[in-house]
């Protein structure tokens, strides 16, 4: 009979373990192969007790047990780590194999076999891929057993590696689940952020705009009319900034543009409306058009209109005020192409490299207030359509060209 000096291995004792050790016990318990491994160990060696143990500097905890000799340990049960050979294995990193303690010069006088009453013993370290020592796969019996053979030792090493593999797989799954939770939290943050922009900021602007419209119906002097006009322009500008930030949030926080794509969209009216609105806003500038669209386009007309508005607005702000802006669009067998060209100083290659980045503004053109998101949003709209947005710039002209293939 094995003489034992065990700590209480009841559920109450398990409940006293710190959370990390409880998690280790649960992790071993989730490995379906472990009970089979312990059964094979006992049947192959003829030994009566086998266990997977979590071994740290201060604790020896049974995570899984096969006990055919009433040793008295259950999962969560604990031995004083200093009384175990596993403590020495943790320090050395090497397994220990004993056929017959009484005849083994290294262990016949060792206190552990005498304390726990075993004559045969084998314990192989379980080491994770990063070199972390987890514990041991071990077996004992009160009688001698032939375990110090290459077949038995290699079997134990194989099983220890298999257990380590499963532990690492669980960790990877947990990491993936944490990442998924992080994405979900990001989604919630994005939706909350967009809701704040759409509701909490837009509603006050709408109220201000409505108030300005009411004031315009009242008899006002010239000075008051000027102030109301300035306020209305500020409201429009703030609404545009909010739209840009909302689009930026959708893209950068993971949502992306949600296109309302139509396979046969009539794009010409949307393009003409954009140009007419900008002509009205910039009455002293010339915006020429050359539209050759005689069929439907597979696109989201509202987003294409937004892209055009950003490109023409960019040309109006930064191009040569004395040169006309040319807007061209053509739909042919190759697909759809939209371009905006303007005169003015050429854009340097260094600036072109950064031109489509968010919040980028050319230093000498910073007098035009804005977030620097217009071209970034335009290129994201192009990408969402499976298309491209490119720029070429020379002393003759600067031209932005948007293309989507026919599909």
PDB file of C-alpha atoms in Angstrom, residues 40-340:
ATOM      1  CA  UNK A  40      -2.610   3.841 -22.188  1.00  0.00           C
ATOM      2  CA  UNK A  41       0.229   4.820 -19.832  1.00  0.00           C
ATOM      3  CA  UNK A  42      -1.100   2.589 -17.075  1.00  0.00           C
ATOM      4  CA  UNK A  43      -1.887  -0.360 -19.386  1.00  0.00           C
ATOM      5  CA  UNK A  44       1.455  -0.165 -21.209  1.00  0.00           C
ATOM      6  CA  UNK A  45       3.689   0.167 -18.139  1.00  0.00           C
ATOM      7  CA  UNK A  46       1.579  -1.828 -15.674  1.00  0.00           C
ATOM      8  CA  UNK A  47       1.745   1.126 -13.270  1.00  0.00           C
ATOM      9  CA  UNK A  48      -1.267   1.970 -11.144  1.00  0.00           C
ATOM     10  CA  UNK A  49      -1.239   5.777 -11.011  1.00  0.00           C
ATOM     11  CA  UNK A  50      -0.715   8.289 -13.802  1.00  0.00           C
ATOM     12  CA  UNK A  51      -1.302  12.027 -13.858  1.00  0.00           C
ATOM     13  CA  UNK A  52      -0.823  15.268 -15.724  1.00  0.00           C
ATOM     14  CA  UNK A  53       0.562  17.718 -13.170  1.00  0.00           C
ATOM     15  CA  UNK A  54       0.902  21.499 -13.236  1.00  0.00           C
ATOM     16  CA  UNK A  55       4.219  22.283 -11.597  1.00  0.00           C
ATOM     17  CA  UNK A  56       5.393  25.759 -10.588  1.00  0.00           C
ATOM     18  CA  UNK A  57       8.066  26.953  -8.202  1.00  0.00           C
ATOM     19  CA  UNK A  58       5.610  26.755  -5.326  1.00  0.00           C
ATOM     20  CA  UNK A  59       2.795  24.379  -6.354  1.00  0.00           C
ATOM     21  CA  UNK A  60       2.236  20.806  -7.617  1.00  0.00           C
ATOM     22  CA  UNK A  61      -1.368  20.421  -8.773  1.00  0.00           C
ATOM     23  CA  UNK A  62      -2.967  17.335 -10.306  1.00  0.00           C
ATOM     24  CA  UNK A  63      -4.836  18.403 -13.472  1.00  0.00           C
ATOM     25  CA  UNK A  64      -5.907  14.926 -14.634  1.00  0.00           C
ATOM     26  CA  UNK A  65      -5.561  11.578 -12.862  1.00  0.00           C
ATOM     27  CA  UNK A  66      -5.816   7.828 -13.509  1.00  0.00           C
ATOM     28  CA  UNK A  67      -5.731   6.187 -10.072  1.00  0.00           C
ATOM     29  CA  UNK A  68      -5.980   2.392  -9.875  1.00  0.00           C
ATOM     30  CA  UNK A  69      -4.128   2.054  -6.540  1.00  0.00           C
ATOM     31  CA  UNK A  70      -6.066   4.422  -4.280  1.00  0.00           C
ATOM     32  CA  UNK A  71      -3.258   6.946  -4.172  1.00  0.00           C
ATOM     33  CA  UNK A  72      -5.827   9.511  -3.181  1.00  0.00           C
ATOM     34  CA  UNK A  73      -5.366  12.389  -5.629  1.00  0.00           C
ATOM     35  CA  UNK A  74      -8.109  13.861  -7.800  1.00  0.00           C
ATOM     36  CA  UNK A  75      -7.969  16.751 -10.276  1.00  0.00           C
ATOM     37  CA  UNK A  76      -7.238  19.852  -8.231  1.00  0.00           C
ATOM     38  CA  UNK A  77      -5.456  17.816  -5.550  1.00  0.00           C
ATOM     39  CA  UNK A  78      -2.085  19.069  -4.414  1.00  0.00           C
ATOM     40  CA  UNK A  79       1.265  17.766  -3.176  1.00  0.00           C
ATOM     41  CA  UNK A  80       3.915  19.826  -1.446  1.00  0.00           C
ATOM     42  CA  UNK A  81       6.064  20.668  -4.448  1.00  0.00           C
ATOM     43  CA  UNK A  82       9.310  20.355  -2.482  1.00  0.00           C
ATOM     44  CA  UNK A  83       8.466  16.723  -1.698  1.00  0.00           C
ATOM     45  CA  UNK A  84       8.162  15.751  -5.373  1.00  0.00           C
ATOM     46  CA  UNK A  85      10.709  14.722  -7.957  1.00  0.00           C
ATOM     47  CA  UNK A  86       8.767  16.864 -10.411  1.00  0.00           C
ATOM     48  CA  UNK A  87      10.209  19.884  -8.629  1.00  0.00           C
ATOM     49  CA  UNK A  88      13.679  18.713  -9.627  1.00  0.00           C
ATOM     50  CA  UNK A  89      12.483  18.043 -13.184  1.00  0.00           C
ATOM     51  CA  UNK A  90      11.152  21.603 -13.404  1.00  0.00           C
ATOM     52  CA  UNK A  91      14.556  22.920 -12.354  1.00  0.00           C
ATOM     53  CA  UNK A  92      16.581  20.683 -14.691  1.00  0.00           C
ATOM     54  CA  UNK A  93      14.209  20.347 -17.617  1.00  0.00           C
ATOM     55  CA  UNK A  94      14.989  16.612 -17.892  1.00  0.00           C
ATOM     56  CA  UNK A  95      12.742  13.644 -17.222  1.00  0.00           C
ATOM     57  CA  UNK A  96      13.362  11.005 -14.550  1.00  0.00           C
ATOM     58  CA  UNK A  97      12.818   7.272 -15.090  1.00  0.00           C
ATOM     59  CA  UNK A  98      13.191   4.644 -12.320  1.00  0.00           C
ATOM     60  CA  UNK A  99      12.536   0.927 -12.778  1.00  0.00           C
ATOM     61  CA  UNK A 100      13.195  -0.084  -9.166  1.00  0.00           C
ATOM     62  CA  UNK A 101      13.880   2.524  -6.504  1.00  0.00           C
ATOM     63  CA  UNK A 102      15.557   0.061  -4.113  1.00  0.00           C
ATOM     64  CA  UNK A 103      18.151  -0.799  -6.740  1.00  0.00           C
ATOM     65  CA  UNK A 104      18.662   2.704  -8.119  1.00  0.00           C
ATOM     66  CA  UNK A 105      21.815   4.328  -6.680  1.00  0.00           C
ATOM     67  CA  UNK A 106      20.524   7.851  -7.350  1.00  0.00           C
ATOM     68  CA  UNK A 107      17.083   7.421  -5.718  1.00  0.00           C
ATOM     69  CA  UNK A 108      17.214   4.552  -3.208  1.00  0.00           C
ATOM     70  CA  UNK A 109      17.956   7.027  -0.434  1.00  0.00           C
ATOM     71  CA  UNK A 110      15.778   9.824  -1.873  1.00  0.00           C
ATOM     72  CA  UNK A 111      13.083  11.015   0.499  1.00  0.00           C
ATOM     73  CA  UNK A 112      10.298  11.207  -2.099  1.00  0.00           C
ATOM     74  CA  UNK A 113       9.954   7.453  -2.856  1.00  0.00           C
ATOM     75  CA  UNK A 114      10.011   6.723   0.863  1.00  0.00           C
ATOM     76  CA  UNK A 115       7.420   9.393   1.598  1.00  0.00           C
ATOM     77  CA  UNK A 116       4.977   8.255  -1.089  1.00  0.00           C
ATOM     78  CA  UNK A 117       5.816   4.533  -1.067  1.00  0.00           C
ATOM     79  CA  UNK A 118       6.548   3.917  -4.752  1.00  0.00           C
ATOM     80  CA  UNK A 119       9.181   1.693  -6.335  1.00  0.00           C
ATOM     81  CA  UNK A 120       8.729   2.545 -10.027  1.00  0.00           C
ATOM     82  CA  UNK A 121       8.487   6.066 -11.386  1.00  0.00           C
ATOM     83  CA  UNK A 122       8.549   7.963 -14.663  1.00  0.00           C
ATOM     84  CA  UNK A 123       8.008  11.671 -15.219  1.00  0.00           C
ATOM     85  CA  UNK A 124       8.542  13.599 -18.464  1.00  0.00           C
ATOM     86  CA  UNK A 125       8.330  17.400 -18.702  1.00  0.00           C
ATOM     87  CA  UNK A 126       5.538  19.100 -20.656  1.00  0.00           C
ATOM     88  CA  UNK A 127       7.153  22.106 -22.331  1.00  0.00           C
ATOM     89  CA  UNK A 128       5.289  24.606 -24.505  1.00  0.00           C
ATOM     90  CA  UNK A 129       6.621  25.843 -27.849  1.00  0.00           C
ATOM     91  CA  UNK A 130       7.964  29.061 -26.344  1.00  0.00           C
ATOM     92  CA  UNK A 131      10.016  27.051 -23.831  1.00  0.00           C
ATOM     93  CA  UNK A 132       7.638  27.570 -20.917  1.00  0.00           C
ATOM     94  CA  UNK A 133       7.601  24.651 -18.485  1.00  0.00           C
ATOM     95  CA  UNK A 134       3.988  23.650 -17.848  1.00  0.00           C
ATOM     96  CA  UNK A 135       4.348  20.504 -15.736  1.00  0.00           C
ATOM     97  CA  UNK A 136       4.809  16.785 -16.139  1.00  0.00           C
ATOM     98  CA  UNK A 137       3.241  13.596 -17.413  1.00  0.00           C
ATOM     99  CA  UNK A 138       4.077  11.145 -14.660  1.00  0.00           C
ATOM    100  CA  UNK A 139       3.303   7.644 -13.361  1.00  0.00           C
ATOM    101  CA  UNK A 140       4.120   5.716 -10.171  1.00  0.00           C
ATOM    102  CA  UNK A 141       3.513   2.266  -8.710  1.00  0.00           C
ATOM    103  CA  UNK A 142       4.375   0.530  -5.393  1.00  0.00           C
ATOM    104  CA  UNK A 143       6.027  -2.282  -7.348  1.00  0.00           C
ATOM    105  CA  UNK A 144       8.999  -2.265  -9.723  1.00  0.00           C
ATOM    106  CA  UNK A 145       8.203  -1.843 -13.444  1.00  0.00           C
ATOM    107  CA  UNK A 146      10.245  -1.978 -16.621  1.00  0.00           C
ATOM    108  CA  UNK A 147       9.877   1.645 -17.776  1.00  0.00           C
ATOM    109  CA  UNK A 148      13.442   2.696 -18.547  1.00  0.00           C
ATOM    110  CA  UNK A 149      13.240   1.602 -22.178  1.00  0.00           C
ATOM    111  CA  UNK A 150      13.349   3.694 -25.335  1.00  0.00           C
ATOM    112  CA  UNK A 151       9.825   2.544 -26.254  1.00  0.00           C
ATOM    113  CA  UNK A 152       8.265   3.688 -22.984  1.00  0.00           C
ATOM    114  CA  UNK A 153      10.277   6.908 -22.684  1.00  0.00           C
ATOM    115  CA  UNK A 154       9.536   7.902 -26.279  1.00  0.00           C
ATOM    116  CA  UNK A 155       5.844   7.145 -25.735  1.00  0.00           C
ATOM    117  CA  UNK A 156       5.826   9.484 -22.715  1.00  0.00           C
ATOM    118  CA  UNK A 157       7.668  12.170 -24.687  1.00  0.00           C
ATOM    119  CA  UNK A 158       5.187  11.859 -27.544  1.00  0.00           C
ATOM    120  CA  UNK A 159       2.222  12.129 -25.174  1.00  0.00           C
ATOM    121  CA  UNK A 160       3.816  15.125 -23.380  1.00  0.00           C
ATOM    122  CA  UNK A 161       4.308  16.868 -26.745  1.00  0.00           C
ATOM    123  CA  UNK A 162       0.703  16.094 -27.694  1.00  0.00           C
ATOM    124  CA  UNK A 163      -0.572  17.648 -24.465  1.00  0.00           C
ATOM    125  CA  UNK A 164       1.601  20.733 -25.038  1.00  0.00           C
ATOM    126  CA  UNK A 165       0.250  21.023 -28.588  1.00  0.00           C
ATOM    127  CA  UNK A 166      -3.350  20.964 -27.362  1.00  0.00           C
ATOM    128  CA  UNK A 167      -2.618  23.565 -24.681  1.00  0.00           C
ATOM    129  CA  UNK A 168      -1.109  25.869 -27.292  1.00  0.00           C
ATOM    130  CA  UNK A 169      -4.052  25.285 -29.622  1.00  0.00           C
ATOM    131  CA  UNK A 170      -6.424  26.321 -26.854  1.00  0.00           C
ATOM    132  CA  UNK A 171      -4.378  29.461 -26.268  1.00  0.00           C
ATOM    133  CA  UNK A 172      -4.534  30.337 -29.956  1.00  0.00           C
ATOM    134  CA  UNK A 173      -8.289  29.830 -29.960  1.00  0.00           C
ATOM    135  CA  UNK A 174      -8.615  32.028 -26.866  1.00  0.00           C
ATOM    136  CA  UNK A 175      -6.487  34.697 -28.539  1.00  0.00           C
ATOM    137  CA  UNK A 176      -8.643  34.527 -31.657  1.00  0.00           C
ATOM    138  CA  UNK A 177     -11.806  34.818 -29.574  1.00  0.00           C
ATOM    139  CA  UNK A 178     -10.344  37.814 -27.742  1.00  0.00           C
ATOM    140  CA  UNK A 179      -9.490  39.404 -31.088  1.00  0.00           C
ATOM    141  CA  UNK A 180     -13.034  38.709 -32.302  1.00  0.00           C
ATOM    142  CA  UNK A 181     -14.411  40.311 -29.158  1.00  0.00           C
ATOM    143  CA  UNK A 182     -12.136  43.267 -29.824  1.00  0.00           C
ATOM    144  CA  UNK A 183     -13.559  43.572 -33.336  1.00  0.00           C
ATOM    145  CA  UNK A 184     -17.081  43.422 -31.940  1.00  0.00           C
ATOM    146  CA  UNK A 185     -16.238  46.129 -29.421  1.00  0.00           C
ATOM    147  CA  UNK A 186     -14.729  48.194 -32.239  1.00  0.00           C
ATOM    148  CA  UNK A 187     -17.915  47.707 -34.241  1.00  0.00           C
ATOM    149  CA  UNK A 188     -19.945  48.918 -31.289  1.00  0.00           C
ATOM    150  CA  UNK A 189     -17.613  51.899 -30.852  1.00  0.00           C
ATOM    151  CA  UNK A 190     -17.903  52.734 -34.553  1.00  0.00           C
ATOM    152  CA  UNK A 191     -21.681  52.540 -34.484  1.00  0.00           C
ATOM    153  CA  UNK A 192     -21.825  54.666 -31.334  1.00  0.00           C
ATOM    154  CA  UNK A 193     -19.420  57.215 -32.790  1.00  0.00           C
ATOM    155  CA  UNK A 194     -21.341  57.439 -36.050  1.00  0.00           C
ATOM    156  CA  UNK A 195     -24.612  57.729 -34.134  1.00  0.00           C
ATOM    157  CA  UNK A 196     -23.193  60.656 -32.160  1.00  0.00           C
ATOM    158  CA  UNK A 197     -22.145  62.373 -35.386  1.00  0.00           C
ATOM    159  CA  UNK A 198     -25.419  61.651 -37.132  1.00  0.00           C
ATOM    160  CA  UNK A 199     -27.704  62.637 -34.267  1.00  0.00           C
ATOM    161  CA  UNK A 200     -26.038  64.629 -31.513  1.00  0.00           C
ATOM    162  CA  UNK A 201     -24.135  66.950 -33.865  1.00  0.00           C
ATOM    163  CA  UNK A 202     -26.401  67.102 -36.883  1.00  0.00           C
ATOM    164  CA  UNK A 203     -29.584  67.865 -34.965  1.00  0.00           C
ATOM    165  CA  UNK A 204     -28.259  71.119 -33.445  1.00  0.00           C
ATOM    166  CA  UNK A 205     -27.021  72.150 -36.892  1.00  0.00           C
ATOM    167  CA  UNK A 206     -30.444  71.439 -38.356  1.00  0.00           C
ATOM    168  CA  UNK A 207     -32.013  73.614 -35.663  1.00  0.00           C
ATOM    169  CA  UNK A 208     -29.600  76.461 -36.406  1.00  0.00           C
ATOM    170  CA  UNK A 209     -30.277  76.177 -40.128  1.00  0.00           C
ATOM    171  CA  UNK A 210     -34.036  76.194 -39.532  1.00  0.00           C
ATOM    172  CA  UNK A 211     -33.660  79.284 -37.361  1.00  0.00           C
ATOM    173  CA  UNK A 212     -31.683  81.056 -40.092  1.00  0.00           C
ATOM    174  CA  UNK A 213     -34.404  80.221 -42.642  1.00  0.00           C
ATOM    175  CA  UNK A 214     -37.030  81.724 -40.340  1.00  0.00           C
ATOM    176  CA  UNK A 215     -34.965  84.853 -39.888  1.00  0.00           C
ATOM    177  CA  UNK A 216     -34.688  85.272 -43.655  1.00  0.00           C
ATOM    178  CA  UNK A 217     -38.483  85.515 -43.799  1.00  0.00           C
ATOM    179  CA  UNK A 218     -38.366  88.516 -41.471  1.00  0.00           C
ATOM    180  CA  UNK A 219     -37.516  92.075 -42.551  1.00  0.00           C
ATOM    181  CA  UNK A 220     -33.785  92.422 -41.895  1.00  0.00           C
ATOM    182  CA  UNK A 221     -31.317  95.163 -42.577  1.00  0.00           C
ATOM    183  CA  UNK A 222     -28.346  94.574 -44.836  1.00  0.00           C
ATOM    184  CA  UNK A 223     -25.961  93.925 -41.977  1.00  0.00           C
ATOM    185  CA  UNK A 224     -28.252  91.300 -40.418  1.00  0.00           C
ATOM    186  CA  UNK A 225     -28.723  89.620 -43.784  1.00  0.00           C
ATOM    187  CA  UNK A 226     -24.937  89.354 -44.083  1.00  0.00           C
ATOM    188  CA  UNK A 227     -24.666  87.737 -40.652  1.00  0.00           C
ATOM    189  CA  UNK A 228     -27.414  85.242 -41.450  1.00  0.00           C
ATOM    190  CA  UNK A 229     -25.687  84.355 -44.701  1.00  0.00           C
ATOM    191  CA  UNK A 230     -22.400  83.790 -42.882  1.00  0.00           C
ATOM    192  CA  UNK A 231     -24.117  81.561 -40.335  1.00  0.00           C
ATOM    193  CA  UNK A 232     -25.786  79.529 -43.069  1.00  0.00           C
ATOM    194  CA  UNK A 233     -22.445  79.028 -44.794  1.00  0.00           C
ATOM    195  CA  UNK A 234     -20.934  77.909 -41.486  1.00  0.00           C
ATOM    196  CA  UNK A 235     -23.748  75.403 -40.992  1.00  0.00           C
ATOM    197  CA  UNK A 236     -23.187  73.994 -44.476  1.00  0.00           C
ATOM    198  CA  UNK A 237     -19.462  73.735 -43.878  1.00  0.00           C
ATOM    199  CA  UNK A 238     -19.949  72.004 -40.516  1.00  0.00           C
ATOM    200  CA  UNK A 239     -22.423  69.563 -42.067  1.00  0.00           C
ATOM    201  CA  UNK A 240     -19.828  68.732 -44.740  1.00  0.00           C
ATOM    202  CA  UNK A 241     -17.155  68.183 -42.081  1.00  0.00           C
ATOM    203  CA  UNK A 242     -19.484  65.862 -40.170  1.00  0.00           C
ATOM    204  CA  UNK A 243     -20.162  63.884 -43.352  1.00  0.00           C
ATOM    205  CA  UNK A 244     -16.414  63.557 -43.964  1.00  0.00           C
ATOM    206  CA  UNK A 245     -15.715  62.386 -40.413  1.00  0.00           C
ATOM    207  CA  UNK A 246     -18.576  59.875 -40.625  1.00  0.00           C
ATOM    208  CA  UNK A 247     -17.136  58.434 -43.817  1.00  0.00           C
ATOM    209  CA  UNK A 248     -13.675  58.337 -42.277  1.00  0.00           C
ATOM    210  CA  UNK A 249     -15.061  56.499 -39.235  1.00  0.00           C
ATOM    211  CA  UNK A 250     -16.821  53.941 -41.421  1.00  0.00           C
ATOM    212  CA  UNK A 251     -13.619  53.187 -43.302  1.00  0.00           C
ATOM    213  CA  UNK A 252     -10.995  53.320 -40.563  1.00  0.00           C
ATOM    214  CA  UNK A 253     -13.062  51.709 -37.791  1.00  0.00           C
ATOM    215  CA  UNK A 254     -13.823  48.730 -39.965  1.00  0.00           C
ATOM    216  CA  UNK A 255     -17.264  49.288 -41.399  1.00  0.00           C
ATOM    217  CA  UNK A 256     -16.321  50.512 -44.841  1.00  0.00           C
ATOM    218  CA  UNK A 257     -18.630  52.187 -47.309  1.00  0.00           C
ATOM    219  CA  UNK A 258     -22.020  50.576 -47.700  1.00  0.00           C
ATOM    220  CA  UNK A 259     -22.728  51.123 -51.363  1.00  0.00           C
ATOM    221  CA  UNK A 260     -26.265  51.290 -52.703  1.00  0.00           C
ATOM    222  CA  UNK A 261     -25.150  49.955 -56.032  1.00  0.00           C
ATOM    223  CA  UNK A 262     -27.439  49.654 -59.022  1.00  0.00           C
ATOM    224  CA  UNK A 263     -26.489  47.534 -62.025  1.00  0.00           C
ATOM    225  CA  UNK A 264     -27.939  50.082 -64.449  1.00  0.00           C
ATOM    226  CA  UNK A 265     -27.651  53.413 -62.644  1.00  0.00           C
ATOM    227  CA  UNK A 266     -28.343  56.552 -64.684  1.00  0.00           C
ATOM    228  CA  UNK A 267     -25.339  58.551 -63.575  1.00  0.00           C
ATOM    229  CA  UNK A 268     -25.543  61.604 -65.844  1.00  0.00           C
ATOM    230  CA  UNK A 269     -28.210  63.522 -63.835  1.00  0.00           C
ATOM    231  CA  UNK A 270     -26.203  63.089 -60.611  1.00  0.00           C
ATOM    232  CA  UNK A 271     -22.994  64.393 -62.237  1.00  0.00           C
ATOM    233  CA  UNK A 272     -24.749  67.376 -63.791  1.00  0.00           C
ATOM    234  CA  UNK A 273     -26.349  68.276 -60.457  1.00  0.00           C
ATOM    235  CA  UNK A 274     -22.951  68.289 -58.724  1.00  0.00           C
ATOM    236  CA  UNK A 275     -21.436  70.536 -61.384  1.00  0.00           C
ATOM    237  CA  UNK A 276     -24.405  72.947 -61.333  1.00  0.00           C
ATOM    238  CA  UNK A 277     -24.275  73.245 -57.542  1.00  0.00           C
ATOM    239  CA  UNK A 278     -20.561  74.030 -57.597  1.00  0.00           C
ATOM    240  CA  UNK A 279     -21.014  76.547 -60.416  1.00  0.00           C
ATOM    241  CA  UNK A 280     -23.592  78.313 -58.278  1.00  0.00           C
ATOM    242  CA  UNK A 281     -21.256  78.294 -55.271  1.00  0.00           C
ATOM    243  CA  UNK A 282     -18.304  79.573 -57.342  1.00  0.00           C
ATOM    244  CA  UNK A 283     -19.954  81.963 -59.852  1.00  0.00           C
ATOM    245  CA  UNK A 284     -16.659  83.562 -60.887  1.00  0.00           C
ATOM    246  CA  UNK A 285     -15.107  80.255 -61.962  1.00  0.00           C
ATOM    247  CA  UNK A 286     -15.567  78.299 -65.196  1.00  0.00           C
ATOM    248  CA  UNK A 287     -16.411  74.603 -64.966  1.00  0.00           C
ATOM    249  CA  UNK A 288     -16.642  72.921 -68.359  1.00  0.00           C
ATOM    250  CA  UNK A 289     -18.161  69.480 -68.906  1.00  0.00           C
ATOM    251  CA  UNK A 290     -17.773  66.814 -71.538  1.00  0.00           C
ATOM    252  CA  UNK A 291     -20.086  63.919 -70.719  1.00  0.00           C
ATOM    253  CA  UNK A 292     -20.425  60.933 -73.064  1.00  0.00           C
ATOM    254  CA  UNK A 293     -22.570  58.539 -71.050  1.00  0.00           C
ATOM    255  CA  UNK A 294     -25.127  56.699 -73.149  1.00  0.00           C
ATOM    256  CA  UNK A 295     -25.762  53.680 -70.943  1.00  0.00           C
ATOM    257  CA  UNK A 296     -26.337  52.703 -67.316  1.00  0.00           C
ATOM    258  CA  UNK A 297     -23.367  52.256 -64.989  1.00  0.00           C
ATOM    259  CA  UNK A 298     -23.002  49.607 -62.286  1.00  0.00           C
ATOM    260  CA  UNK A 299     -22.382  51.954 -59.361  1.00  0.00           C
ATOM    261  CA  UNK A 300     -23.742  53.895 -56.405  1.00  0.00           C
ATOM    262  CA  UNK A 301     -24.719  57.247 -57.997  1.00  0.00           C
ATOM    263  CA  UNK A 302     -24.721  59.128 -54.688  1.00  0.00           C
ATOM    264  CA  UNK A 303     -21.176  58.007 -53.865  1.00  0.00           C
ATOM    265  CA  UNK A 304     -19.916  58.789 -57.387  1.00  0.00           C
ATOM    266  CA  UNK A 305     -21.499  62.234 -57.064  1.00  0.00           C
ATOM    267  CA  UNK A 306     -19.702  62.665 -53.728  1.00  0.00           C
ATOM    268  CA  UNK A 307     -16.399  61.666 -55.348  1.00  0.00           C
ATOM    269  CA  UNK A 308     -16.927  64.184 -58.152  1.00  0.00           C
ATOM    270  CA  UNK A 309     -17.872  66.914 -55.681  1.00  0.00           C
ATOM    271  CA  UNK A 310     -14.656  66.291 -53.747  1.00  0.00           C
ATOM    272  CA  UNK A 311     -12.527  66.368 -56.903  1.00  0.00           C
ATOM    273  CA  UNK A 312     -14.105  69.498 -58.389  1.00  0.00           C
ATOM    274  CA  UNK A 313     -14.114  71.209 -54.987  1.00  0.00           C
ATOM    275  CA  UNK A 314     -10.416  70.399 -54.668  1.00  0.00           C
ATOM    276  CA  UNK A 315      -9.761  71.883 -58.118  1.00  0.00           C
ATOM    277  CA  UNK A 316     -11.721  75.035 -57.320  1.00  0.00           C
ATOM    278  CA  UNK A 317      -9.815  75.583 -54.094  1.00  0.00           C
ATOM    279  CA  UNK A 318      -6.295  74.748 -55.214  1.00  0.00           C
ATOM    280  CA  UNK A 319      -6.228  75.247 -58.999  1.00  0.00           C
ATOM    281  CA  UNK A 320      -5.406  78.326 -61.014  1.00  0.00           C
ATOM    282  CA  UNK A 321      -8.358  80.682 -60.686  1.00  0.00           C
ATOM    283  CA  UNK A 322      -7.856  82.003 -64.203  1.00  0.00           C
ATOM    284  CA  UNK A 323      -8.059  78.593 -65.893  1.00  0.00           C
ATOM    285  CA  UNK A 324     -11.242  76.636 -66.493  1.00  0.00           C
ATOM    286  CA  UNK A 325     -11.871  73.313 -64.788  1.00  0.00           C
ATOM    287  CA  UNK A 326     -12.760  70.471 -67.126  1.00  0.00           C
ATOM    288  CA  UNK A 327     -14.937  67.584 -66.019  1.00  0.00           C
ATOM    289  CA  UNK A 328     -15.050  64.642 -68.430  1.00  0.00           C
ATOM    290  CA  UNK A 329     -16.915  61.355 -68.210  1.00  0.00           C
ATOM    291  CA  UNK A 330     -17.205  58.503 -70.661  1.00  0.00           C
ATOM    292  CA  UNK A 331     -18.777  55.046 -70.575  1.00  0.00           C
ATOM    293  CA  UNK A 332     -17.542  52.595 -73.165  1.00  0.00           C
ATOM    294  CA  UNK A 333     -16.867  48.892 -73.594  1.00  0.00           C
ATOM    295  CA  UNK A 334     -13.918  49.103 -71.195  1.00  0.00           C
ATOM    296  CA  UNK A 335     -15.917  50.585 -68.342  1.00  0.00           C
ATOM    297  CA  UNK A 336     -16.483  54.046 -66.890  1.00  0.00           C
ATOM    298  CA  UNK A 337     -13.980  56.885 -66.601  1.00  0.00           C
ATOM    299  CA  UNK A 338     -14.425  60.223 -64.843  1.00  0.00           C
ATOM    300  CA  UNK A 339     -11.716  62.900 -64.775  1.00  0.00           C
ATOM    301  CA  UNK A 340     -11.294  66.408 -63.402  1.00  0.00           C
TER     302      UNK A 340
END
